[in-house]
Tab-separated table of N, CA, C and O in Angstrom:
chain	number	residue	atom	x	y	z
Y	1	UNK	N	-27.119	25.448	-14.846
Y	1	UNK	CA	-27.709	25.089	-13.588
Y	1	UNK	C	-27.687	23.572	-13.364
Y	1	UNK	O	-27.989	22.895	-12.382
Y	2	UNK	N	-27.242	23.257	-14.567
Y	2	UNK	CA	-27.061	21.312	-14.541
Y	2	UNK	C	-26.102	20.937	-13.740
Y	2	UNK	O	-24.958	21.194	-14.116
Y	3	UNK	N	-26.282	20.250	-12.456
Y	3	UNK	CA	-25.501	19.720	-11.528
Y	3	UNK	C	-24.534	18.268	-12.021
Y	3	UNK	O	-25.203	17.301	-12.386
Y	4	UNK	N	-23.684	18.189	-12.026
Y	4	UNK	CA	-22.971	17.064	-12.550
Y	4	UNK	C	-22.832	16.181	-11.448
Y	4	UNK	O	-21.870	16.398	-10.712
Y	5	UNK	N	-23.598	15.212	-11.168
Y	5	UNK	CA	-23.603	13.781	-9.841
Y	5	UNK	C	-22.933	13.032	-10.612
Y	5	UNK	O	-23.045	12.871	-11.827
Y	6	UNK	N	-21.640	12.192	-9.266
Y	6	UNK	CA	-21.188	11.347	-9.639
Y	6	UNK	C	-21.738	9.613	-9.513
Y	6	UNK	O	-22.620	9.153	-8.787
Y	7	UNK	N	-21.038	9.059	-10.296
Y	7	UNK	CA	-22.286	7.819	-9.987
Y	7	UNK	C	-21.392	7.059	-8.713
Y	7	UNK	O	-20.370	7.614	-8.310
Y	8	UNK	N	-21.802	5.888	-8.174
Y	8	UNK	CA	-21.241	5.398	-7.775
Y	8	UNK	C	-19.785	4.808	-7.358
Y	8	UNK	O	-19.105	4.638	-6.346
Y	9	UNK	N	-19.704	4.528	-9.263
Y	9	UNK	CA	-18.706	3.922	-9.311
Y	9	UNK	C	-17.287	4.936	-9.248
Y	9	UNK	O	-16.111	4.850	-8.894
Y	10	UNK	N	-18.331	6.048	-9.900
Y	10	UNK	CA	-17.009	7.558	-9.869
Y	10	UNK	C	-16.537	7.487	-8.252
Y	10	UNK	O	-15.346	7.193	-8.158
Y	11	UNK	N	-17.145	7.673	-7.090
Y	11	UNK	CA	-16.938	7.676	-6.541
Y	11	UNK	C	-16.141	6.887	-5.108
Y	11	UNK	O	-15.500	7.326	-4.153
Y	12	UNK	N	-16.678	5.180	-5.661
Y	12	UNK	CA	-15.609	4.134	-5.183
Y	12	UNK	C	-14.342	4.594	-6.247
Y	12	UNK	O	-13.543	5.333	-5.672
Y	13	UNK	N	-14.079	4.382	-7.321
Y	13	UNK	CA	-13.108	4.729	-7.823
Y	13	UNK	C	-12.172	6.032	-7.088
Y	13	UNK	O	-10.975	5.850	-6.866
Y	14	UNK	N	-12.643	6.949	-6.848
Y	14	UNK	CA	-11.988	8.102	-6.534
Y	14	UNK	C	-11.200	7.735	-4.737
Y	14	UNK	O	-10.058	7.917	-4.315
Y	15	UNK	N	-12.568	7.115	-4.020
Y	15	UNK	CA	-11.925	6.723	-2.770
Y	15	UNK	C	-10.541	6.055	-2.491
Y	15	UNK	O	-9.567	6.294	-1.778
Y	16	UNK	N	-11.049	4.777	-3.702
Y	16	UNK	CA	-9.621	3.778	-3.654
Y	16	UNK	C	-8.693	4.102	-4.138
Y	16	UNK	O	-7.653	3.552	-3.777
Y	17	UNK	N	-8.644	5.120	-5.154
Y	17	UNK	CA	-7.649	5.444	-5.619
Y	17	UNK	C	-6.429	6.677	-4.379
Y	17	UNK	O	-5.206	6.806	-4.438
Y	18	UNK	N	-7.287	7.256	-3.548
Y	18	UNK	CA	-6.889	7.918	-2.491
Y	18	UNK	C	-6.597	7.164	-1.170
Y	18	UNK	O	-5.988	7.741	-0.269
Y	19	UNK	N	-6.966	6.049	-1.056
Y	19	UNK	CA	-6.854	5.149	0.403
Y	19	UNK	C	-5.524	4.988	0.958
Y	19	UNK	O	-5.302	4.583	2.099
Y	20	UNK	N	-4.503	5.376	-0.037
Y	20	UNK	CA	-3.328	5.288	0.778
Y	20	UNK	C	-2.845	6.556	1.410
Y	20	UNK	O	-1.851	6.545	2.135
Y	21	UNK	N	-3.613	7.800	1.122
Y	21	UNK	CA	-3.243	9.427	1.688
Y	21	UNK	C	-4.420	9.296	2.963
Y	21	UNK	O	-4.920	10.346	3.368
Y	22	UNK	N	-4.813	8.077	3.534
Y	22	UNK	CA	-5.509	8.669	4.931
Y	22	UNK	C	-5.188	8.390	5.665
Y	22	UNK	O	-5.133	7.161	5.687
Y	23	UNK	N	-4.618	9.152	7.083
Y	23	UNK	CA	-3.040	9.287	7.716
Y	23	UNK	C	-3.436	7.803	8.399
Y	23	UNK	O	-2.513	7.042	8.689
Y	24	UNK	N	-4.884	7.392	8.658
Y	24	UNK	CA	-5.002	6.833	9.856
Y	24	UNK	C	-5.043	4.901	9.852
Y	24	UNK	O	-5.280	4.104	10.760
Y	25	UNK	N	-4.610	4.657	8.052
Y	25	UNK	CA	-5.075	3.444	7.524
Y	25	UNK	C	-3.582	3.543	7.289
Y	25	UNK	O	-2.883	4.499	6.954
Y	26	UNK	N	-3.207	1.883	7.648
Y	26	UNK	CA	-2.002	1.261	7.457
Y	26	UNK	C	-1.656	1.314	5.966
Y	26	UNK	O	-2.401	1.110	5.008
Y	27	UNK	N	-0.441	1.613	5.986
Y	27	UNK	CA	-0.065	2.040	4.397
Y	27	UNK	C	-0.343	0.441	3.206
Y	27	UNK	O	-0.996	0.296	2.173
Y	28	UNK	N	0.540	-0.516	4.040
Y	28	UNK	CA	0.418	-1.941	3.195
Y	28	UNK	C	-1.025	-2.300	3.597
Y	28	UNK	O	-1.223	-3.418	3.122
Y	29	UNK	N	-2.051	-1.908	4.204
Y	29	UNK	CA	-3.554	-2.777	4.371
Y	29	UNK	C	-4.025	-1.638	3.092
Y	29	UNK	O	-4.769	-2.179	2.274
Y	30	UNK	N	-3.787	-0.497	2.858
Y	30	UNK	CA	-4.514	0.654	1.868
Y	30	UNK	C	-3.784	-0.210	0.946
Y	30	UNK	O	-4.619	-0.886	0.344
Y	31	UNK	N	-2.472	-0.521	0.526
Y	31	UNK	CA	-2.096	-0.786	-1.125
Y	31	UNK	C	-2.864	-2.823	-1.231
Y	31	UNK	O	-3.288	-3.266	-2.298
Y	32	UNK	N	-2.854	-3.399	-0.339
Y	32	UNK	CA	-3.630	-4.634	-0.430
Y	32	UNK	C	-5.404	-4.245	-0.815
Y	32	UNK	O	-6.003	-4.736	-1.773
Y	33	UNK	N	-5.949	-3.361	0.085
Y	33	UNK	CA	-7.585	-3.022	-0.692
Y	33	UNK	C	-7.364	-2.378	-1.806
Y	33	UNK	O	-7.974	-2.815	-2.781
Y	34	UNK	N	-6.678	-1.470	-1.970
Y	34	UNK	CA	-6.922	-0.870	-3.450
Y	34	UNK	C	-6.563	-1.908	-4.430
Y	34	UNK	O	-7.352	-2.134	-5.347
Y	35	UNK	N	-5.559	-2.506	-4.347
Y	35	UNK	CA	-5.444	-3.536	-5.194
Y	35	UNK	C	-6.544	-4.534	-5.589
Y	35	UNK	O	-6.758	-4.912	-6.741
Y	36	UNK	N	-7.219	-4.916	-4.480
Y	36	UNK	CA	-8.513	-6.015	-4.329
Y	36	UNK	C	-8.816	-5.261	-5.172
Y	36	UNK	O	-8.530	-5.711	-6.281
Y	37	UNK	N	-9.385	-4.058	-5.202
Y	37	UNK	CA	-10.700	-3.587	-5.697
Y	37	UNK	C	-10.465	-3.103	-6.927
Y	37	UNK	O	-11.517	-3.048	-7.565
Y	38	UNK	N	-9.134	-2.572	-7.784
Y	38	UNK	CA	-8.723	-3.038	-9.036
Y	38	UNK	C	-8.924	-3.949	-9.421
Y	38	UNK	O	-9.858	-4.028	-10.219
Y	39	UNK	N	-8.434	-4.719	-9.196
Y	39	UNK	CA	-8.667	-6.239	-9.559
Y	39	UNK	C	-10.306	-7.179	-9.742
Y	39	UNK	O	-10.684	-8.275	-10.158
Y	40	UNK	N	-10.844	-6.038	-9.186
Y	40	UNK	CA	-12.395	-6.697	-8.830
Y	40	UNK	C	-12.737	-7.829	-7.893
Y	40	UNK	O	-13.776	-8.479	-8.012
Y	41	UNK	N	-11.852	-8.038	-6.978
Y	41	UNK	CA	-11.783	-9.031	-6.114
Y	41	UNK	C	-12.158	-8.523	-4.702
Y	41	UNK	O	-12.196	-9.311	-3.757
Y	42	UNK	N	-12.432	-7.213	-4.557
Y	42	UNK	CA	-12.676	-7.080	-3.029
Y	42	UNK	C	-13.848	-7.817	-2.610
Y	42	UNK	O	-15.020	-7.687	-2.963
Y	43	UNK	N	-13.183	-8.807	-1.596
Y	43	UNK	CA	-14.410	-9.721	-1.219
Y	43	UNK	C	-13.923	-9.709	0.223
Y	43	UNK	O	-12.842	-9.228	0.564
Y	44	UNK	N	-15.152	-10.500	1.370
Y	44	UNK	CA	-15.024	-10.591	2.899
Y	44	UNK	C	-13.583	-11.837	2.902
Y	44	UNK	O	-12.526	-11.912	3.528
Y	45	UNK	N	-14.064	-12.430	2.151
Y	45	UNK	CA	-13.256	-13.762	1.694
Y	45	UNK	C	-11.204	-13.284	1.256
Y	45	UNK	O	-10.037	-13.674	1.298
Y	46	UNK	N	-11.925	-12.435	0.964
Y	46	UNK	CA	-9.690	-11.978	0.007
Y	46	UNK	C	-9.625	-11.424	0.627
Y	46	UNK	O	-8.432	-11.437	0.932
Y	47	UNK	N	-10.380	-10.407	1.532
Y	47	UNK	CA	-9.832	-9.565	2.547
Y	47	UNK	C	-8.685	-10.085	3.856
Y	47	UNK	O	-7.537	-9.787	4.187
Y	48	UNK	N	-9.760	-11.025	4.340
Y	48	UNK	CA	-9.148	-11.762	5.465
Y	48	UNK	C	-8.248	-12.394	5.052
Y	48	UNK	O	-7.200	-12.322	5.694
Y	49	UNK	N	-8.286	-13.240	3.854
Y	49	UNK	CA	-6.775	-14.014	3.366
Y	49	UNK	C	-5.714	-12.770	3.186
Y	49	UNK	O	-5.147	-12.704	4.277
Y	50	UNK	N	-5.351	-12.082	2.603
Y	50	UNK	CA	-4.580	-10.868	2.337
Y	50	UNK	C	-4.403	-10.303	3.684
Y	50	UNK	O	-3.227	-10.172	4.021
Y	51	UNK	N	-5.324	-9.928	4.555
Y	51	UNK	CA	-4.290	-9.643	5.923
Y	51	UNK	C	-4.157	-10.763	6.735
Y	51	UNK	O	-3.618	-10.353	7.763
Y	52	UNK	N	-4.418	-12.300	6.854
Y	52	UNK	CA	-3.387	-13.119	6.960
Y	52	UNK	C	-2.452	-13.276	6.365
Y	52	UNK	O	-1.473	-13.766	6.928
Y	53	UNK	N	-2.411	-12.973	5.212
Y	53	UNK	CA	-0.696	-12.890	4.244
Y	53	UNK	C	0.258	-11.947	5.018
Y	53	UNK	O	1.362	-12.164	5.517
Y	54	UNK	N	-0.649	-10.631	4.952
Y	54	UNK	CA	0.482	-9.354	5.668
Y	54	UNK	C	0.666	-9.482	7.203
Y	54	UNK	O	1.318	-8.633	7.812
Y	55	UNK	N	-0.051	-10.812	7.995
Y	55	UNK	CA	0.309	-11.015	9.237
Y	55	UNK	C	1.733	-11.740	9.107
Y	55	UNK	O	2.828	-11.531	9.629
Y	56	UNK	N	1.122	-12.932	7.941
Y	56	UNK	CA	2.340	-13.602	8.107
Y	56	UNK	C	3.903	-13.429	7.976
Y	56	UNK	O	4.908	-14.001	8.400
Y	57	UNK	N	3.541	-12.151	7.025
Y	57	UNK	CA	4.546	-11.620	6.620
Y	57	UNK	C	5.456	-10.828	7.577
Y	57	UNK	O	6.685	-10.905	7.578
Y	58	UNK	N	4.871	-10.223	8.216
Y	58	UNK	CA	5.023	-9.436	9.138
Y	58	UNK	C	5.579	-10.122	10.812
Y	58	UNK	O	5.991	-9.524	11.805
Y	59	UNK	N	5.380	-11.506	10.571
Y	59	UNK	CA	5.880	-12.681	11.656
Y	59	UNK	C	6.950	-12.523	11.469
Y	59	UNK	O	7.559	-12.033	12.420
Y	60	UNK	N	7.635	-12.783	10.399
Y	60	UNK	CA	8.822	-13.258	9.530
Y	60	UNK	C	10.320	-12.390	10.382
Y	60	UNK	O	11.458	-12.551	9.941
């Protein structure tokens, strides 16, 4: 009858690891956050730099 809850982290983990199968999120903005957040860097700060990177890139 013991319910198995996931903690938190099970569950950011599980999201990011799926962020690139949701039809409605840009494929390169899903592999730039999941990456942040491997990395332990997802911040307001790396976010915005990283999609100025993929703007710039995307100028090119």
């Amino acid at each position: 009858m013991a319910e198995n809850v996931k903690s938190g982290k099970e569950i950011l983990d599980e999201f990011f690891a799926g962020i690139e199968n949701i039809e409605t999120v840009d494929p390169n903005i899903a592999a730039m956050i999941k990456q942040l957040y491997n990395e332990d860097k997802l911040t307001d700060a790396n976010v915005k730099n990283e999609l100025q990177r993929l703007r710039t890139e995307n100028e090119r």
